[in-house]
Amino acid sequence: MIEVQNYDEMSQKAAGYIIDKVCQYPNIKLGLATGGTPIGTYKNLIADHQKNRTSYRKVTTFNLDEYIGLSGNDKNSYRYFMNEQLFNHIDIDKNNTYVPLGDSKDAEKECLRYEELIEKKGGIDLQILGIGSNGHIGFNEPGTSFYAATQVIQLAPSTREANARFFKHVEDVPTKAITMGISTIMKSKEILLLVSGESKKDAMNKLFNEEISENFPASILKNHPCVTIIADKAAVSGLK
Ligand code: F6R
């Protein structure tokens, strides 16, 4: 684990980590997350792209999840978020950026298509993850099977409340999402988990001190051979 002072330092370190990989492997396939945690990392990637011309022309990306019912043009969709926060500002080919289609007619079919797509492209080399305060990764809420592939899930009330800050009203937060499954995430060759802030203190504690259990989805990461955690002081402040 890399411990840093604060959110800004976490974002710089994470961006540096990703940039090194992109320079080393220009064809890298990145798994990306949304939410508040990676926004600073994406800002640093953009600044570096502008300053040092790091190129994403050959990079492919797969996002972890998308709300069901929202099209990519919806300001609250994760496709929109990714375009705004990263893709519009770097030289990536948008045809090589994949986010599950939240407005597909058949969400179950979309899950199968997305899972197969990741496989067909050769799998994810480096997956960026955040963590929910209830231990979710992607939108795999507590109780989700560790064996699940990309799937439709019902969002936990706590997750909808946490994400309400991006919407006008909590009722506007969709109730369902498509998410890469835990098994999809575990197949990535490498994982970079970013954790910042006091609200993640308990989750960090559980991650380090509790047994692997489907009640705390992130605990499965202990079985992955190559995980790097970048966490700030506030997030680790409760570690016993
Ligand atoms: C986002 C995602 C979620 C978030 C988690 C933390 O694509 O899959 O697992 O990483 O909810 O969210 P923030 O970063 O907003 O605290």
PDB file of C-alpha atoms and ligand atoms in Angstrom:
ATOM      1  CA  MET A   1       0.000   0.000   0.000  1.00  0.00           C
ATOM      2  CA  ILE A   2       1.184   3.485  -0.839  1.00  0.00           C
ATOM      3  CA  GLU A   3       0.105   5.945   1.856  1.00  0.00           C
ATOM      4  CA  VAL A   4      -0.194   9.572   0.833  1.00  0.00           C
ATOM      5  CA  GLN A   5      -1.124  12.807   2.616  1.00  0.00           C
ATOM      6  CA  ASN A   6      -4.330  13.717   0.860  1.00  0.00           C
ATOM      7  CA  TYR A   7      -6.591  13.497  -2.181  1.00  0.00           C
ATOM      8  CA  ASP A   8      -4.297  15.625  -4.367  1.00  0.00           C
ATOM      9  CA  GLU A   9      -1.277  13.474  -3.666  1.00  0.00           C
ATOM     10  CA  MET A  10      -3.308  10.312  -4.270  1.00  0.00           C
ATOM     11  CA  SER A  11      -4.423  11.730  -7.606  1.00  0.00           C
ATOM     12  CA  GLN A  12      -0.884  12.653  -8.646  1.00  0.00           C
ATOM     13  CA  LYS A  13       0.534   9.267  -7.646  1.00  0.00           C
ATOM     14  CA  ALA A  14      -2.261   7.376  -9.387  1.00  0.00           C
ATOM     15  CA  ALA A  15      -1.878   9.407 -12.572  1.00  0.00           C
ATOM     16  CA  GLY A  16       1.893   8.864 -12.512  1.00  0.00           C
ATOM     17  CA  TYR A  17       1.324   5.127 -12.155  1.00  0.00           C
ATOM     18  CA  ILE A  18      -1.065   5.043 -15.117  1.00  0.00           C
ATOM     19  CA  ILE A  19       1.120   7.293 -17.290  1.00  0.00           C
ATOM     20  CA  ASP A  20       4.150   5.031 -16.737  1.00  0.00           C
ATOM     21  CA  LYS A  21       2.088   2.034 -17.864  1.00  0.00           C
ATOM     22  CA  VAL A  22       0.677   3.816 -20.919  1.00  0.00           C
ATOM     23  CA  CYS A  23       4.189   4.883 -21.967  1.00  0.00           C
ATOM     24  CA  GLN A  24       5.514   1.359 -21.462  1.00  0.00           C
ATOM     25  CA  TYR A  25       2.553  -0.378 -23.120  1.00  0.00           C
ATOM     26  CA  PRO A  26       0.913   1.977 -25.654  1.00  0.00           C
ATOM     27  CA  ASN A  27      -1.728  -0.696 -26.474  1.00  0.00           C
ATOM     28  CA  ILE A  28      -2.725  -1.115 -22.834  1.00  0.00           C
ATOM     29  CA  LYS A  29      -6.328  -1.956 -21.983  1.00  0.00           C
ATOM     30  CA  LEU A  30      -7.422   0.083 -18.987  1.00  0.00           C
ATOM     31  CA  GLY A  31     -10.416  -0.562 -16.773  1.00  0.00           C
ATOM     32  CA  LEU A  32     -11.804   2.756 -15.547  1.00  0.00           C
ATOM     33  CA  ALA A  33     -14.001   3.910 -12.690  1.00  0.00           C
ATOM     34  CA  THR A  34     -16.254   6.909 -12.208  1.00  0.00           C
ATOM     35  CA  GLY A  35     -17.330   8.567  -8.951  1.00  0.00           C
ATOM     36  CA  GLY A  36     -15.514  11.256  -7.018  1.00  0.00           C
ATOM     37  CA  THR A  37     -12.323   9.340  -6.318  1.00  0.00           C
ATOM     38  CA  PRO A  38     -10.704   9.228  -9.792  1.00  0.00           C
ATOM     39  CA  ILE A  39     -11.658  12.753 -10.930  1.00  0.00           C
ATOM     40  CA  GLY A  40      -8.349  14.221  -9.694  1.00  0.00           C
ATOM     41  CA  THR A  41      -6.434  11.377 -11.303  1.00  0.00           C
ATOM     42  CA  TYR A  42      -8.114  12.101 -14.644  1.00  0.00           C
ATOM     43  CA  LYS A  43      -7.296  15.827 -14.243  1.00  0.00           C
ATOM     44  CA  ASN A  44      -3.637  14.902 -13.807  1.00  0.00           C
ATOM     45  CA  LEU A  45      -3.739  12.622 -16.874  1.00  0.00           C
ATOM     46  CA  ILE A  46      -5.150  15.510 -18.919  1.00  0.00           C
ATOM     47  CA  ALA A  47      -2.535  17.976 -17.620  1.00  0.00           C
ATOM     48  CA  ASP A  48       0.229  15.499 -18.446  1.00  0.00           C
ATOM     49  CA  HIS A  49      -1.214  14.876 -21.903  1.00  0.00           C
ATOM     50  CA  GLN A  50      -1.199  18.615 -22.589  1.00  0.00           C
ATOM     51  CA  LYS A  51       2.285  19.137 -21.198  1.00  0.00           C
ATOM     52  CA  ASN A  52       4.134  15.971 -22.151  1.00  0.00           C
ATOM     53  CA  ARG A  53       1.970  14.710 -25.015  1.00  0.00           C
ATOM     54  CA  THR A  54       1.504  11.246 -23.494  1.00  0.00           C
ATOM     55  CA  SER A  55      -0.591   9.540 -26.158  1.00  0.00           C
ATOM     56  CA  TYR A  56      -3.693   7.402 -25.692  1.00  0.00           C
ATOM     57  CA  ARG A  57      -4.186   6.807 -29.405  1.00  0.00           C
ATOM     58  CA  LYS A  58      -3.746   3.053 -29.070  1.00  0.00           C
ATOM     59  CA  VAL A  59      -5.257   2.665 -25.606  1.00  0.00           C
ATOM     60  CA  THR A  60      -8.558   0.816 -25.078  1.00  0.00           C
ATOM     61  CA  THR A  61     -10.739   1.449 -22.036  1.00  0.00           C
ATOM     62  CA  PHE A  62     -13.585  -0.414 -20.371  1.00  0.00           C
ATOM     63  CA  ASN A  63     -15.639   1.266 -17.687  1.00  0.00           C
ATOM     64  CA  LEU A  64     -16.844  -0.649 -14.696  1.00  0.00           C
ATOM     65  CA  ASP A  65     -20.476   0.299 -14.759  1.00  0.00           C
ATOM     66  CA  GLU A  66     -23.414   2.332 -16.034  1.00  0.00           C
ATOM     67  CA  TYR A  67     -26.838   3.262 -14.702  1.00  0.00           C
ATOM     68  CA  ILE A  68     -29.739   1.447 -16.320  1.00  0.00           C
ATOM     69  CA  GLY A  69     -32.175   3.772 -18.053  1.00  0.00           C
ATOM     70  CA  LEU A  70     -29.690   6.528 -18.894  1.00  0.00           C
ATOM     71  CA  SER A  71     -28.387   7.078 -22.407  1.00  0.00           C
ATOM     72  CA  GLY A  72     -24.836   8.227 -22.993  1.00  0.00           C
ATOM     73  CA  ASN A  73     -26.117  11.750 -23.667  1.00  0.00           C
ATOM     74  CA  ASP A  74     -27.670  12.008 -20.226  1.00  0.00           C
ATOM     75  CA  LYS A  75     -25.538  14.267 -18.029  1.00  0.00           C
ATOM     76  CA  ASN A  76     -25.751  11.747 -15.176  1.00  0.00           C
ATOM     77  CA  SER A  77     -24.659   8.767 -17.236  1.00  0.00           C
ATOM     78  CA  TYR A  78     -21.212   7.394 -16.699  1.00  0.00           C
ATOM     79  CA  ARG A  79     -20.521   7.618 -20.456  1.00  0.00           C
ATOM     80  CA  TYR A  80     -21.137  11.364 -20.224  1.00  0.00           C
ATOM     81  CA  PHE A  81     -18.962  11.570 -17.101  1.00  0.00           C
ATOM     82  CA  MET A  82     -16.067   9.823 -18.830  1.00  0.00           C
ATOM     83  CA  ASN A  83     -16.299  12.011 -21.930  1.00  0.00           C
ATOM     84  CA  GLU A  84     -16.339  15.153 -19.795  1.00  0.00           C
ATOM     85  CA  GLN A  85     -13.764  14.140 -17.211  1.00  0.00           C
ATOM     86  CA  LEU A  86     -11.263  12.467 -19.505  1.00  0.00           C
ATOM     87  CA  PHE A  87     -11.946  11.313 -23.059  1.00  0.00           C
ATOM     88  CA  ASN A  88     -12.760  14.747 -24.555  1.00  0.00           C
ATOM     89  CA  HIS A  89      -9.418  16.079 -23.351  1.00  0.00           C
ATOM     90  CA  ILE A  90      -6.947  13.415 -24.497  1.00  0.00           C
ATOM     91  CA  ASP A  91      -6.176  11.904 -27.898  1.00  0.00           C
ATOM     92  CA  ILE A  92      -7.988   8.615 -27.269  1.00  0.00           C
ATOM     93  CA  ASP A  93     -10.112   7.199 -30.118  1.00  0.00           C
ATOM     94  CA  LYS A  94     -13.632   7.203 -28.616  1.00  0.00           C
ATOM     95  CA  ASN A  95     -14.367   4.044 -30.635  1.00  0.00           C
ATOM     96  CA  ASN A  96     -11.938   2.309 -28.306  1.00  0.00           C
ATOM     97  CA  THR A  97     -13.685   3.486 -25.137  1.00  0.00           C
ATOM     98  CA  TYR A  98     -16.356   1.151 -23.854  1.00  0.00           C
ATOM     99  CA  VAL A  99     -19.025   1.751 -21.219  1.00  0.00           C
ATOM    100  CA  PRO A 100     -21.997  -0.616 -20.789  1.00  0.00           C
ATOM    101  CA  LEU A 101     -25.038   0.738 -22.644  1.00  0.00           C
ATOM    102  CA  GLY A 102     -27.496   1.845 -19.952  1.00  0.00           C
ATOM    103  CA  ASP A 103     -30.294   2.398 -22.436  1.00  0.00           C
ATOM    104  CA  SER A 104     -30.038  -0.948 -24.232  1.00  0.00           C
ATOM    105  CA  LYS A 105     -33.444  -2.612 -24.700  1.00  0.00           C
ATOM    106  CA  ASP A 106     -32.318  -5.808 -23.043  1.00  0.00           C
ATOM    107  CA  ALA A 107     -29.990  -5.174 -20.109  1.00  0.00           C
ATOM    108  CA  GLU A 108     -29.228  -8.875 -19.555  1.00  0.00           C
ATOM    109  CA  LYS A 109     -28.134  -9.227 -23.179  1.00  0.00           C
ATOM    110  CA  GLU A 110     -26.023  -6.103 -22.825  1.00  0.00           C
ATOM    111  CA  CYS A 111     -24.233  -7.706 -19.856  1.00  0.00           C
ATOM    112  CA  LEU A 112     -23.342 -10.749 -21.968  1.00  0.00           C
ATOM    113  CA  ARG A 113     -22.209  -8.561 -24.862  1.00  0.00           C
ATOM    114  CA  TYR A 114     -20.004  -6.452 -22.570  1.00  0.00           C
ATOM    115  CA  GLU A 115     -18.415  -9.446 -20.860  1.00  0.00           C
ATOM    116  CA  GLU A 116     -17.684 -11.072 -24.244  1.00  0.00           C
ATOM    117  CA  LEU A 117     -16.294  -7.828 -25.602  1.00  0.00           C
ATOM    118  CA  ILE A 118     -13.767  -7.573 -22.773  1.00  0.00           C
ATOM    119  CA  GLU A 119     -12.727 -11.173 -23.421  1.00  0.00           C
ATOM    120  CA  LYS A 120     -12.547 -10.714 -27.181  1.00  0.00           C
ATOM    121  CA  LYS A 121     -10.254  -7.723 -26.745  1.00  0.00           C
ATOM    122  CA  GLY A 122      -7.917  -9.819 -24.610  1.00  0.00           C
ATOM    123  CA  GLY A 123      -8.949  -8.723 -21.121  1.00  0.00           C
ATOM    124  CA  ILE A 124      -8.059  -5.760 -18.932  1.00  0.00           C
ATOM    125  CA  ASP A 125      -4.415  -5.063 -18.152  1.00  0.00           C
ATOM    126  CA  LEU A 126      -4.860  -2.455 -15.426  1.00  0.00           C
ATOM    127  CA  GLN A 127      -8.163  -1.889 -13.625  1.00  0.00           C
ATOM    128  CA  ILE A 128      -8.641   1.328 -11.636  1.00  0.00           C
ATOM    129  CA  LEU A 129     -11.032   0.888  -8.714  1.00  0.00           C
ATOM    130  CA  GLY A 130     -12.659   3.010  -6.061  1.00  0.00           C
ATOM    131  CA  ILE A 131     -14.428   1.473  -3.088  1.00  0.00           C
ATOM    132  CA  GLY A 132     -17.908   2.125  -1.696  1.00  0.00           C
ATOM    133  CA  SER A 133     -18.240   2.719   2.038  1.00  0.00           C
ATOM    134  CA  ASN A 134     -20.139  -0.604   2.144  1.00  0.00           C
ATOM    135  CA  GLY A 135     -17.245  -2.342   0.389  1.00  0.00           C
ATOM    136  CA  HIS A 136     -18.707  -2.425  -3.090  1.00  0.00           C
ATOM    137  CA  ILE A 137     -16.373  -2.492  -6.084  1.00  0.00           C
ATOM    138  CA  GLY A 138     -17.879  -1.578  -9.391  1.00  0.00           C
ATOM    139  CA  PHE A 139     -21.516  -1.662  -8.349  1.00  0.00           C
ATOM    140  CA  ASN A 140     -21.210  -5.120  -6.839  1.00  0.00           C
ATOM    141  CA  GLU A 141     -23.088  -4.572  -3.624  1.00  0.00           C
ATOM    142  CA  PRO A 142     -22.654  -6.710  -0.469  1.00  0.00           C
ATOM    143  CA  GLY A 143     -24.049 -10.193  -1.037  1.00  0.00           C
ATOM    144  CA  THR A 144     -23.064 -10.351  -4.723  1.00  0.00           C
ATOM    145  CA  SER A 145     -21.527 -13.649  -5.765  1.00  0.00           C
ATOM    146  CA  PHE A 146     -17.761 -13.614  -6.232  1.00  0.00           C
ATOM    147  CA  TYR A 147     -18.369 -15.722  -9.356  1.00  0.00           C
ATOM    148  CA  ALA A 148     -20.630 -13.219 -11.099  1.00  0.00           C
ATOM    149  CA  ALA A 149     -19.680 -11.873 -14.514  1.00  0.00           C
ATOM    150  CA  THR A 150     -21.064  -8.567 -15.853  1.00  0.00           C
ATOM    151  CA  GLN A 151     -24.556  -8.299 -14.418  1.00  0.00           C
ATOM    152  CA  VAL A 152     -27.595  -6.208 -13.633  1.00  0.00           C
ATOM    153  CA  ILE A 153     -27.727  -5.157  -9.992  1.00  0.00           C
ATOM    154  CA  GLN A 154     -30.096  -3.337  -7.706  1.00  0.00           C
ATOM    155  CA  LEU A 155     -28.274  -0.396  -6.111  1.00  0.00           C
ATOM    156  CA  ALA A 156     -28.165  -0.397  -2.314  1.00  0.00           C
ATOM    157  CA  PRO A 157     -29.996   2.539  -0.667  1.00  0.00           C
ATOM    158  CA  SER A 158     -26.659   3.722   0.802  1.00  0.00           C
ATOM    159  CA  THR A 159     -25.090   3.767  -2.675  1.00  0.00           C
ATOM    160  CA  ARG A 160     -27.991   5.770  -4.117  1.00  0.00           C
ATOM    161  CA  GLU A 161     -27.679   8.225  -1.234  1.00  0.00           C
ATOM    162  CA  ALA A 162     -23.908   8.530  -1.670  1.00  0.00           C
ATOM    163  CA  ASN A 163     -24.348   9.190  -5.396  1.00  0.00           C
ATOM    164  CA  ALA A 164     -27.278  11.582  -4.962  1.00  0.00           C
ATOM    165  CA  ARG A 165     -24.737  14.418  -4.846  1.00  0.00           C
ATOM    166  CA  PHE A 166     -24.430  14.143  -8.618  1.00  0.00           C
ATOM    167  CA  PHE A 167     -28.224  14.389  -9.118  1.00  0.00           C
ATOM    168  CA  LYS A 168     -30.881  16.994  -8.256  1.00  0.00           C
ATOM    169  CA  HIS A 169     -32.833  14.675  -5.963  1.00  0.00           C
ATOM    170  CA  VAL A 170     -32.034  11.297  -4.439  1.00  0.00           C
ATOM    171  CA  GLU A 171     -35.149   9.930  -6.183  1.00  0.00           C
ATOM    172  CA  ASP A 172     -33.503  10.723  -9.522  1.00  0.00           C
ATOM    173  CA  VAL A 173     -30.679   8.254  -8.875  1.00  0.00           C
ATOM    174  CA  PRO A 174     -31.464   5.126 -10.919  1.00  0.00           C
ATOM    175  CA  THR A 175     -32.272   2.023  -8.915  1.00  0.00           C
ATOM    176  CA  LYS A 176     -30.411  -0.397 -11.154  1.00  0.00           C
ATOM    177  CA  ALA A 177     -27.092  -0.540 -12.920  1.00  0.00           C
ATOM    178  CA  ILE A 178     -25.001  -2.776 -15.125  1.00  0.00           C
ATOM    179  CA  THR A 179     -21.673  -3.595 -13.539  1.00  0.00           C
ATOM    180  CA  MET A 180     -18.691  -5.740 -14.377  1.00  0.00           C
ATOM    181  CA  GLY A 181     -18.968  -8.673 -11.995  1.00  0.00           C
ATOM    182  CA  ILE A 182     -16.451  -9.537  -9.321  1.00  0.00           C
ATOM    183  CA  SER A 183     -15.094 -12.324 -11.528  1.00  0.00           C
ATOM    184  CA  THR A 184     -14.659  -9.836 -14.400  1.00  0.00           C
ATOM    185  CA  ILE A 185     -12.729  -7.496 -12.119  1.00  0.00           C
ATOM    186  CA  MET A 186     -10.629 -10.334 -10.696  1.00  0.00           C
ATOM    187  CA  LYS A 187      -9.571 -11.370 -14.207  1.00  0.00           C
ATOM    188  CA  SER A 188      -7.753  -8.045 -14.740  1.00  0.00           C
ATOM    189  CA  LYS A 189      -4.038  -8.587 -14.751  1.00  0.00           C
ATOM    190  CA  GLU A 190      -3.432  -5.749 -12.346  1.00  0.00           C
ATOM    191  CA  ILE A 191      -5.586  -3.607 -10.053  1.00  0.00           C
ATOM    192  CA  LEU A 192      -5.031  -0.082  -8.736  1.00  0.00           C
ATOM    193  CA  LEU A 193      -7.372   0.711  -5.842  1.00  0.00           C
ATOM    194  CA  LEU A 194      -7.736   4.383  -4.895  1.00  0.00           C
ATOM    195  CA  VAL A 195      -9.093   5.346  -1.483  1.00  0.00           C
ATOM    196  CA  SER A 196      -9.495   8.822  -0.069  1.00  0.00           C
ATOM    197  CA  GLY A 197     -11.255  10.454   2.839  1.00  0.00           C
ATOM    198  CA  GLU A 198     -12.650   9.666   6.246  1.00  0.00           C
ATOM    199  CA  SER A 199     -15.855   8.242   4.808  1.00  0.00           C
ATOM    200  CA  LYS A 200     -13.760   5.280   3.606  1.00  0.00           C
ATOM    201  CA  LYS A 201     -12.120   4.655   6.997  1.00  0.00           C
ATOM    202  CA  ASP A 202     -14.394   1.794   8.013  1.00  0.00           C
ATOM    203  CA  ALA A 203     -14.159   0.195   4.592  1.00  0.00           C
ATOM    204  CA  MET A 204     -10.347   0.250   4.822  1.00  0.00           C
ATOM    205  CA  ASN A 205     -10.516  -1.273   8.273  1.00  0.00           C
ATOM    206  CA  LYS A 206     -12.693  -4.115   7.060  1.00  0.00           C
ATOM    207  CA  LEU A 207     -10.517  -4.634   4.011  1.00  0.00           C
ATOM    208  CA  PHE A 208      -7.434  -5.085   6.161  1.00  0.00           C
ATOM    209  CA  ASN A 209      -8.860  -6.812   9.183  1.00  0.00           C
ATOM    210  CA  GLU A 210     -11.787  -8.962   8.157  1.00  0.00           C
ATOM    211  CA  GLU A 211     -11.992 -12.299   6.417  1.00  0.00           C
ATOM    212  CA  ILE A 212     -12.829 -12.611   2.744  1.00  0.00           C
ATOM    213  CA  SER A 213     -16.612 -12.563   2.485  1.00  0.00           C
ATOM    214  CA  GLU A 214     -19.303 -11.794  -0.065  1.00  0.00           C
ATOM    215  CA  ASN A 215     -20.756  -9.452   2.556  1.00  0.00           C
ATOM    216  CA  PHE A 216     -17.808  -7.172   1.898  1.00  0.00           C
ATOM    217  CA  PRO A 217     -17.115  -7.459  -1.849  1.00  0.00           C
ATOM    218  CA  ALA A 218     -13.737  -5.661  -1.853  1.00  0.00           C
ATOM    219  CA  SER A 219     -12.337  -8.356   0.463  1.00  0.00           C
ATOM    220  CA  ILE A 220     -11.895 -10.629  -2.577  1.00  0.00           C
ATOM    221  CA  LEU A 221      -9.066  -8.363  -3.727  1.00  0.00           C
ATOM    222  CA  LYS A 222      -6.880 -10.132  -1.155  1.00  0.00           C
ATOM    223  CA  ASN A 223      -6.950 -13.116  -3.526  1.00  0.00           C
ATOM    224  CA  HIS A 224      -5.713 -11.097  -6.493  1.00  0.00           C
ATOM    225  CA  PRO A 225      -1.994 -11.501  -7.210  1.00  0.00           C
ATOM    226  CA  CYS A 226      -1.315  -7.906  -8.197  1.00  0.00           C
ATOM    227  CA  VAL A 227      -3.124  -5.127  -6.329  1.00  0.00           C
ATOM    228  CA  THR A 228      -1.693  -1.713  -5.490  1.00  0.00           C
ATOM    229  CA  ILE A 229      -3.604   0.491  -3.055  1.00  0.00           C
ATOM    230  CA  ILE A 230      -3.035   4.223  -2.949  1.00  0.00           C
ATOM    231  CA  ALA A 231      -4.784   5.560   0.142  1.00  0.00           C
ATOM    232  CA  ASP A 232      -4.623   8.890   1.916  1.00  0.00           C
ATOM    233  CA  LYS A 233      -4.094   9.556   5.619  1.00  0.00           C
ATOM    234  CA  ALA A 234      -7.782  10.144   6.323  1.00  0.00           C
ATOM    235  CA  ALA A 235      -8.736   6.806   4.761  1.00  0.00           C
ATOM    236  CA  VAL A 236      -6.160   4.835   6.760  1.00  0.00           C
ATOM    237  CA  SER A 237      -6.646   6.795   9.985  1.00  0.00           C
ATOM    238  CA  GLY A 238      -8.767   4.066  11.524  1.00  0.00           C
ATOM    239  CA  LEU A 239      -6.524   1.114  10.660  1.00  0.00           C
ATOM    240  CA  LYS A 240      -5.900  -1.076  13.674  1.00  0.00           C
TER     241      LYS A 240
HETATM  242  C1  F6R B   1     -17.591   3.807 -10.020  1.00  0.00           C
HETATM  243  C2  F6R B   1     -17.727   2.608  -9.203  1.00  0.00           C
HETATM  244  C3  F6R B   1     -17.903   2.658  -7.725  1.00  0.00           C
HETATM  245  C4  F6R B   1     -17.112   3.763  -7.020  1.00  0.00           C
HETATM  246  C5  F6R B   1     -17.444   3.784  -5.538  1.00  0.00           C
HETATM  247  C6  F6R B   1     -16.749   4.922  -4.823  1.00  0.00           C
HETATM  248  O1  F6R B   1     -17.481   3.465 -11.386  1.00  0.00           O
HETATM  249  O2  F6R B   1     -17.730   1.549  -9.745  1.00  0.00           O
HETATM  250  O3  F6R B   1     -17.519   1.419  -7.174  1.00  0.00           O
HETATM  251  O4  F6R B   1     -15.749   3.576  -7.232  1.00  0.00           O
HETATM  252  O5  F6R B   1     -18.821   3.928  -5.374  1.00  0.00           O
HETATM  253  O6  F6R B   1     -17.299   6.132  -5.242  1.00  0.00           O
HETATM  254  P1  F6R B   1     -16.619   7.519  -4.901  1.00  0.00           P
HETATM  255  O7  F6R B   1     -15.328   7.560  -5.633  1.00  0.00           O
HETATM  256  O8  F6R B   1     -17.582   8.560  -5.432  1.00  0.00           O
HETATM  257  O9  F6R B   1     -16.452   7.558  -3.429  1.00  0.00           O
END
